[in-house]
Coordinates of C-alpha atoms and ligand atoms in Angstrom, one line a residue:
M1 CA -2.0 9.5 26.0
T2 CA -1.5 6.4 23.8
L3 CA -2.2 6.8 20.1
P4 CA -3.6 4.2 17.8
G5 CA -1.0 2.8 15.3
S6 CA 2.7 2.6 15.7
P7 CA 4.5 2.7 19.0
H8 CA 7.2 4.8 17.2
V9 CA 4.7 7.7 17.1
A10 CA 4.2 8.9 20.6
Y11 CA 4.1 11.9 22.9
R12 CA 6.9 12.8 25.2
G13 CA 5.5 15.3 27.6
S14 CA 3.5 17.6 25.5
E15 CA 5.4 17.1 22.3
L16 CA 4.7 14.5 19.6
F17 CA 7.7 12.5 18.4
V18 CA 8.4 10.0 15.6
D19 CA 11.3 7.9 16.9
D20 CA 13.5 10.6 18.6
C21 CA 12.5 13.4 16.3
R22 CA 10.2 16.1 17.6
L23 CA 7.6 16.7 14.9
S24 CA 7.4 20.5 15.6
D25 CA 11.1 20.6 14.7
L26 CA 10.7 18.7 11.5
A27 CA 7.8 20.9 10.5
Q28 CA 10.0 24.0 11.2
R29 CA 12.9 22.6 9.3
F30 CA 11.2 21.1 6.2
G31 CA 7.9 23.0 6.1
T32 CA 4.3 21.7 5.8
P33 CA 2.5 19.7 4.5
L34 CA 5.1 17.1 5.3
Y35 CA 5.0 13.3 5.3
V36 CA 7.3 11.8 8.0
Y37 CA 8.0 8.0 8.1
S38 CA 9.8 5.9 10.8
R39 CA 12.2 3.4 9.2
R40 CA 12.2 1.4 12.5
S41 CA 8.5 1.1 12.4
M42 CA 8.6 -0.2 8.8
L43 CA 11.3 -2.7 9.6
A44 CA 9.4 -3.9 12.7
A45 CA 6.4 -4.5 10.6
L46 CA 8.4 -6.5 8.1
A47 CA 10.1 -8.4 10.8
A48 CA 6.7 -9.7 12.1
Y49 CA 6.1 -11.4 8.7
Q50 CA 9.7 -12.6 8.5
R51 CA 9.8 -14.2 11.9
A52 CA 6.7 -16.3 11.2
L53 CA 8.3 -17.5 8.0
V54 CA 11.7 -18.6 9.4
G55 CA 12.6 -22.1 8.1
R56 CA 9.9 -21.9 5.4
K57 CA 10.4 -21.5 1.6
H58 CA 8.8 -18.1 1.1
L59 CA 8.8 -14.8 -0.8
L60 CA 7.7 -11.6 0.8
C61 CA 6.9 -9.0 -1.8
Y62 CA 6.1 -5.5 -0.5
A63 CA 3.1 -4.2 -2.5
M64 CA 4.9 -0.9 -3.3
K65 CA 1.8 1.0 -4.6
A66 CA 1.1 1.7 -0.9
N67 CA 4.2 3.9 -0.7
S68 CA 6.8 3.8 -3.5
N69 CA 9.3 6.4 -2.4
L70 CA 12.8 5.2 -3.4
A71 CA 14.1 5.4 0.2
V72 CA 11.1 3.2 1.4
L73 CA 11.9 0.6 -1.3
Q74 CA 15.6 0.8 -0.4
T75 CA 14.7 0.1 3.3
F76 CA 12.8 -3.0 2.3
A77 CA 15.2 -4.2 -0.4
R78 CA 18.1 -4.1 2.1
A79 CA 16.0 -6.2 4.5
G80 CA 15.7 -8.9 1.9
C81 CA 12.2 -8.1 0.8
G82 CA 10.9 -8.4 -2.8
F83 CA 8.3 -6.3 -4.4
D84 CA 4.8 -6.6 -5.8
I85 CA 4.4 -4.2 -8.7
V86 CA 1.4 -3.1 -10.7
S87 CA 3.0 -1.1 -13.5
G88 CA 6.1 -0.6 -15.6
G89 CA 6.7 2.6 -13.7
E90 CA 6.9 0.7 -10.4
L91 CA 9.4 -1.8 -12.0
E92 CA 11.6 1.2 -12.9
R93 CA 11.5 2.3 -9.3
V94 CA 12.6 -1.1 -8.1
L95 CA 15.5 -1.1 -10.6
A96 CA 16.5 2.5 -9.7
T97 CA 16.7 1.4 -6.0
G98 CA 18.9 -1.6 -6.8
G99 CA 16.1 -4.1 -5.9
D100 CA 16.3 -7.6 -7.2
P101 CA 14.0 -8.3 -10.2
A102 CA 14.1 -12.0 -9.3
K103 CA 12.1 -11.1 -6.2
V104 CA 9.5 -9.1 -8.2
V105 CA 6.0 -10.2 -8.9
F106 CA 4.0 -8.3 -11.6
S107 CA 0.3 -8.0 -10.7
G108 CA -2.4 -5.9 -12.2
V109 CA -5.5 -6.3 -14.4
G110 CA -4.3 -4.3 -17.4
K111 CA -0.6 -4.9 -18.3
T112 CA 0.4 -3.3 -21.6
R113 CA 2.6 -4.9 -24.2
A114 CA 5.5 -2.6 -23.4
E115 CA 5.2 -3.3 -19.7
M116 CA 5.3 -7.1 -20.4
Q117 CA 8.3 -6.7 -22.6
R118 CA 10.3 -4.7 -20.1
A119 CA 9.4 -7.0 -17.2
L120 CA 10.5 -10.1 -19.2
Q121 CA 13.7 -8.4 -20.2
A122 CA 14.4 -7.4 -16.5
G123 CA 13.7 -11.0 -15.4
V124 CA 10.8 -10.6 -13.0
R125 CA 10.1 -13.7 -10.9
C126 CA 6.5 -14.1 -11.9
F127 CA 3.5 -12.6 -13.7
N128 CA 0.3 -12.7 -11.8
V129 CA -2.0 -13.1 -14.8
E130 CA -5.6 -11.9 -14.6
S131 CA -7.3 -13.0 -17.8
E132 CA -7.0 -15.3 -20.8
T133 CA -6.3 -12.4 -23.1
E134 CA -3.4 -11.4 -21.0
L135 CA -2.1 -15.0 -21.0
E136 CA -2.2 -15.1 -24.8
L137 CA -0.5 -11.8 -25.2
L138 CA 2.2 -12.7 -22.7
S139 CA 2.8 -16.0 -24.5
K140 CA 3.3 -14.1 -27.9
I141 CA 5.6 -11.6 -26.4
A142 CA 7.7 -14.2 -24.6
T143 CA 7.9 -16.4 -27.6
A144 CA 8.9 -13.5 -29.9
S145 CA 11.7 -12.5 -27.5
Q146 CA 12.8 -16.1 -26.9
R147 CA 12.1 -15.9 -23.2
T148 CA 10.0 -17.8 -20.8
A149 CA 7.4 -16.0 -18.6
R150 CA 6.8 -17.6 -15.3
V151 CA 3.1 -17.3 -14.6
S152 CA 0.6 -17.6 -11.8
L153 CA -3.1 -17.1 -12.3
R154 CA -4.8 -14.6 -10.0
V155 CA -7.9 -16.4 -9.0
N156 CA -11.0 -14.7 -7.6
P157 CA -12.0 -16.9 -4.7
D158 CA -15.3 -15.2 -4.3
V159 CA -14.9 -14.5 -0.5
D160 CA -16.1 -11.4 1.2
A161 CA -13.3 -9.7 2.9
G162 CA -15.7 -7.5 4.8
T163 CA -14.1 -4.2 3.9
H164 CA -15.2 -1.0 2.1
P165 CA -16.6 -1.9 -1.4
Y166 CA -13.8 0.2 -3.0
I167 CA -11.1 -1.8 -1.4
S168 CA -12.7 -5.3 -1.7
T169 CA -11.3 -7.2 -4.6
G170 CA -12.1 -10.9 -4.2
L171 CA -15.9 -11.0 -4.8
K172 CA -17.7 -12.1 -8.0
G173 CA -18.6 -9.1 -10.0
N174 CA -15.2 -7.6 -9.3
K175 CA -12.8 -6.6 -12.2
F176 CA -9.9 -8.5 -10.6
G177 CA -8.8 -12.0 -11.2
I178 CA -10.1 -15.1 -12.9
A179 CA -13.4 -16.6 -11.7
H180 CA -12.8 -19.6 -9.5
D181 CA -15.1 -21.9 -11.6
Q182 CA -13.1 -20.9 -14.8
A183 CA -9.7 -21.2 -13.3
L184 CA -9.1 -24.9 -14.1
A185 CA -9.8 -24.3 -17.8
V186 CA -7.6 -21.3 -17.9
Y187 CA -4.8 -23.2 -16.2
R188 CA -5.2 -25.9 -18.9
R189 CA -4.8 -23.3 -21.6
A190 CA -1.8 -21.7 -19.8
A191 CA 0.0 -25.0 -19.6
R192 CA -0.3 -25.5 -23.4
L193 CA 0.8 -22.0 -24.5
P194 CA 4.4 -21.6 -25.7
G195 CA 6.7 -19.2 -23.8
L196 CA 4.9 -19.7 -20.5
E197 CA 5.8 -21.7 -17.5
V198 CA 3.0 -22.2 -14.9
V199 CA 4.6 -21.9 -11.5
G200 CA 1.9 -20.9 -9.0
I201 CA -1.4 -19.7 -7.9
D202 CA -2.4 -16.3 -6.5
C203 CA -5.2 -14.3 -5.0
H204 CA -5.7 -10.9 -3.3
I205 CA -9.0 -10.5 -1.7
G206 CA -9.1 -6.9 -0.6
S207 CA -7.5 -4.3 1.7
Q208 CA -7.7 -3.2 5.3
I209 CA -8.9 -6.7 6.3
T210 CA -9.1 -7.1 10.1
D211 CA -10.1 -10.7 10.3
T212 CA -8.3 -14.0 9.8
S213 CA -11.3 -15.9 8.5
P214 CA -11.5 -14.4 4.9
Y215 CA -7.9 -15.4 4.4
L216 CA -8.5 -18.9 5.5
D217 CA -11.5 -19.2 3.3
A218 CA -9.6 -17.8 0.3
L219 CA -6.7 -20.2 1.0
D220 CA -9.0 -23.2 1.1
R221 CA -10.4 -22.2 -2.2
L222 CA -6.9 -21.9 -3.7
L223 CA -5.8 -25.2 -2.3
D224 CA -8.9 -26.9 -3.7
L225 CA -7.8 -25.6 -7.1
V226 CA -4.2 -26.6 -6.6
E227 CA -5.3 -30.2 -5.9
A228 CA -7.5 -30.2 -9.0
I229 CA -4.7 -28.8 -11.2
E230 CA -2.2 -31.4 -10.1
A231 CA -4.7 -34.3 -10.1
D232 CA -5.5 -33.5 -13.8
G233 CA -1.7 -33.4 -14.5
I234 CA -2.0 -29.8 -15.8
A235 CA 1.0 -28.3 -14.0
T236 CA 3.0 -28.4 -10.8
I237 CA 2.1 -25.5 -8.5
H238 CA 5.3 -24.5 -6.8
H239 CA 4.0 -21.6 -4.8
V240 CA 0.8 -20.3 -3.3
D241 CA 0.5 -16.5 -3.1
V242 CA -2.1 -15.4 -0.6
G243 CA -1.8 -11.7 -1.6
G244 CA -1.8 -8.8 0.8
G245 CA -4.6 -6.8 2.5
L246 CA -3.9 -7.1 6.2
G247 CA -5.4 -4.1 8.0
I248 CA -3.9 -1.6 10.4
T249 CA -5.3 0.3 13.4
Y250 CA -6.6 3.7 12.4
T251 CA -9.0 4.0 15.3
D252 CA -10.2 1.0 17.2
E253 CA -9.7 -1.8 14.7
S254 CA -7.9 -4.8 16.0
P255 CA -6.4 -6.7 13.0
P256 CA -4.5 -9.9 13.7
A257 CA -0.7 -9.3 14.1
A258 CA 1.1 -10.3 10.9
D259 CA 2.9 -13.2 12.5
V260 CA -0.3 -14.5 14.0
L261 CA -2.0 -14.4 10.6
V262 CA 0.9 -16.0 8.8
M263 CA 1.1 -18.8 11.3
A264 CA -2.6 -19.5 11.0
L265 CA -2.2 -19.7 7.2
L266 CA 0.8 -21.9 7.4
A267 CA -1.0 -24.2 9.9
R268 CA -3.9 -24.6 7.4
I269 CA -1.4 -25.2 4.5
D270 CA 0.3 -27.9 6.5
A271 CA -2.9 -29.5 7.7
R272 CA -4.0 -29.9 4.2
G273 CA -0.8 -31.5 3.2
H274 CA 0.7 -28.6 1.1
G275 CA 3.6 -27.9 3.4
H276 CA 6.1 -28.5 0.6
R277 CA 5.0 -25.5 -1.4
E278 CA 6.5 -22.0 -1.2
V279 CA 4.3 -19.4 0.4
W280 CA 4.2 -15.9 -0.9
F281 CA 2.7 -12.7 0.5
E282 CA 2.1 -9.3 -0.9
P283 CA 1.6 -7.0 2.0
G284 CA 1.3 -3.2 1.4
R285 CA -0.5 -1.2 4.0
S286 CA 0.5 -3.3 6.9
L287 CA 4.2 -2.7 6.2
V288 CA 4.1 1.1 6.0
G289 CA 0.7 2.5 7.1
T290 CA 1.3 3.1 10.8
A291 CA 4.9 4.2 10.2
G292 CA 3.9 7.5 8.7
V293 CA 2.3 10.8 9.7
L294 CA 1.2 13.8 7.7
L295 CA 2.1 17.1 9.3
S296 CA 0.1 20.2 8.6
E297 CA -0.2 23.8 9.9
V298 CA -3.5 25.3 11.2
L299 CA -4.2 28.2 8.9
A300 CA -7.4 29.4 10.4
L301 CA -10.1 28.5 12.9
K302 CA -13.7 29.4 11.9
H303 CA -16.3 29.2 14.6
G304 CA -19.8 29.0 13.1
E305 CA -23.3 28.5 14.4
Q306 CA -23.5 24.9 13.4
K307 CA -19.9 23.8 13.0
N308 CA -16.4 24.9 13.8
F309 CA -13.8 24.5 11.0
C310 CA -10.1 23.9 11.5
I311 CA -8.6 24.9 8.2
V312 CA -5.1 23.4 7.7
D313 CA -2.5 23.6 4.9
A314 CA -2.9 19.9 3.9
A315 CA -5.8 18.9 1.7
M316 CA -7.5 16.1 -0.2
N317 CA -4.8 16.5 -2.9
D318 CA -2.2 15.5 -0.2
L319 CA -4.2 12.8 1.5
V320 CA -7.3 11.6 -0.3
R321 CA -8.3 8.6 1.9
P322 CA -10.9 10.5 3.9
A323 CA -12.5 12.1 0.8
M324 CA -12.3 8.9 -1.3
Y325 CA -13.2 6.1 1.1
E326 CA -14.7 8.2 4.0
A327 CA -11.7 6.8 5.9
W328 CA -11.3 7.8 9.5
M329 CA -7.8 8.9 10.4
G330 CA -6.5 10.1 13.7
I331 CA -5.7 13.8 14.0
V332 CA -3.7 15.1 16.9
P333 CA -1.7 18.3 17.8
C334 CA 2.0 18.2 17.5
T335 CA 2.1 20.2 20.8
L336 CA -0.5 19.5 23.5
R337 CA -2.1 22.6 25.0
D338 CA -3.5 22.8 28.4
E339 CA -6.8 24.2 27.1
A340 CA -10.3 22.8 26.7
P341 CA -10.8 21.2 23.3
R342 CA -13.4 22.3 20.8
T343 CA -15.0 20.2 18.1
Y344 CA -13.8 20.9 14.6
D345 CA -14.2 19.6 11.1
V346 CA -10.6 19.5 9.9
V347 CA -10.6 20.7 6.3
G348 CA -8.0 21.7 3.6
P349 CA -8.0 24.7 1.3
V350 CA -9.1 22.9 -1.8
C351 CA -12.3 24.2 -3.4
E352 CA -14.4 21.1 -2.8
S353 CA -16.8 20.3 0.0
G354 CA -15.4 16.8 0.0
D355 CA -12.0 18.3 1.0
W356 CA -11.8 17.1 4.6
L357 CA -9.3 15.2 6.7
G358 CA -11.5 14.5 9.7
R359 CA -15.0 15.4 11.0
E360 CA -16.1 16.3 14.5
R361 CA -12.7 16.1 16.1
A362 CA -12.0 17.4 19.6
L363 CA -8.9 19.5 19.3
A364 CA -7.2 22.2 21.5
V365 CA -5.4 24.1 18.8
R366 CA -4.7 27.7 17.8
E367 CA -3.8 29.3 14.5
G368 CA -0.2 28.5 13.6
D369 CA -0.2 25.2 15.6
R370 CA 0.7 22.0 13.8
I371 CA -1.3 18.9 13.6
A372 CA -0.4 15.3 12.6
V373 CA -2.7 12.9 10.7
L374 CA -1.8 9.5 12.0
S375 CA -1.2 6.2 10.2
A376 CA -0.7 8.1 6.9
G377 CA 2.2 6.0 5.6
A378 CA 0.1 3.9 3.2
Y379 CA -1.9 5.3 0.3
G380 CA -1.0 8.8 1.3
M381 CA 1.7 10.4 -0.8
V382 CA 1.3 7.9 -3.6
M383 CA -2.2 9.1 -4.2
A384 CA -1.4 12.8 -3.9
S385 CA -2.3 15.1 -6.9
N386 CA -1.7 18.6 -8.0
Y387 CA -5.4 19.6 -7.9
N388 CA -5.7 23.3 -7.4
T389 CA -2.1 23.7 -8.6
R390 CA -0.9 22.6 -5.2
P391 CA 2.7 21.4 -5.2
R392 CA 2.9 18.0 -3.6
A393 CA 4.3 17.6 -0.1
A394 CA 7.9 16.8 0.9
E395 CA 8.7 13.5 2.6
V396 CA 11.2 12.8 5.4
M397 CA 12.5 9.4 6.7
V398 CA 13.4 9.2 10.3
D399 CA 15.5 6.7 12.2
G400 CA 16.3 7.5 15.9
D401 CA 17.3 11.1 15.9
Q402 CA 18.3 11.2 12.2
A403 CA 16.0 12.7 9.6
W404 CA 16.6 12.5 5.8
L405 CA 14.7 14.5 3.2
I406 CA 13.6 11.7 0.8
R407 CA 11.5 13.8 -1.5
E408 CA 11.9 17.5 -2.0
R409 CA 8.8 19.6 -2.0
E410 CA 7.5 20.4 -5.5
E411 CA 7.7 23.9 -6.7
V412 CA 4.9 25.6 -8.6
R413 CA 7.0 26.0 -11.7
D414 CA 7.4 22.2 -11.8
L415 CA 3.7 21.8 -12.1
F416 CA 3.2 23.5 -15.5
A417 CA 6.7 22.9 -16.9
R418 CA 5.3 20.5 -19.5
E419 CA 2.5 22.7 -20.6
R420 CA 2.6 24.9 -23.8
L421 CA 0.9 28.1 -24.9
I422 CA -0.7 28.1 -28.3
E423 CA -0.9 30.7 -31.1
Ligands
PLP501 C1 -2.8 -3.5 -3.5 C2 -2.4 -4.8 -3.6 C3 -1.7 -5.5 -2.6 C4 -1.5 -4.8 -1.2 O1 -2.7 -4.5 -0.6 P1 -2.6 -3.9 0.9 O2 -4.0 -3.8 1.3 O3 -1.9 -2.6 0.8 O4 -1.8 -4.9 1.8 C5 -1.3 -6.8 -2.8 N1 -1.5 -7.4 -3.9 C6 -2.1 -6.8 -5.0 C7 -2.3 -7.6 -6.2 C8 -2.6 -5.5 -4.8 O5 -3.2 -4.9 -5.9

């Protein structure tokens, strides 16, 4: 049986493995719910981008909001990767990991004064600025601290990435970026403000994109602007940042391979005479998504008149993608049984009807069995909450037959440690 997603997650006989680690053993050793990631899978995903960029001036920034565990960041930092951050908190994670601030780009539509100050002090490579207001504030803060902020404007190219509305970001009417038809005026303003150095242009059109064409459309729109900016003598654009958003296979999607996408974009850049510029990417999901699984134990099976429920110990607080985006994620047993499957809704214990991980899934499982939710390495643990006073899951990194606990399971007393009783 071949599974969608990473080749590092596969059955050997009737047992599911990540690399050379049997998932039943990891569940036994570390408990459930448990996130398990394959370091090899993450590095292979990164290598696909890197090999297409050999000989090219480039910067690869892992969009760490997809999975910001320190060991994940360490894995990418050691492999030469930079980071795309969207908060001051993420910057502190990069610094705690020993990541290089000179390879950090600071994105996000609402940066605070304190975050800008800290990022300037740390020496981040570039601020991806999303409004004129932000530009002015950054100019003031940089001037006051006698520093120069390198900036790039995040332009909204108004292209339809063809994804779920909640994860599409490059259309008019979206909160992100500066409208394409205003961008030239904002560049002019940026070039005149003290404390700023205009260095690039940026976009990010959405997430879980499975086609090359929206990227090419967005790139064309950016290059049009670059030509206009330079023709008007406003600034020199050193780099073009095409953002992240490349999709992964959850079920039957067939996104382009990262190297194929990158080569198509480079070919377009060259064809339009922009080959001398640095090319930057901000991939998140495509670096970590398929590398991870969420393990859970079957607590109870309920066979009803209309539906059967498989109630597991992982819930929407552990993995919110199905509840939030109606995302389809593969669910398979950690140990295959030679029994006829039944159709189940796989649900968690949280008191919400929206608490489900998968609907109408054929599974041969018994109470006490473990299941794995596939391709859960991105936007899984990072979006976990403590709803229903549920401690968040533990996380394990695997490489070959080695397994490291990279985040301890929370304990209930941690959850209300900062709360106070009153008189
Ligand atoms: C989220 C985000 C990314 C990464 O998106 P993926 O779909 O995970 O690749 C890149 N850039 C910015 C600005 C983002 O907000």
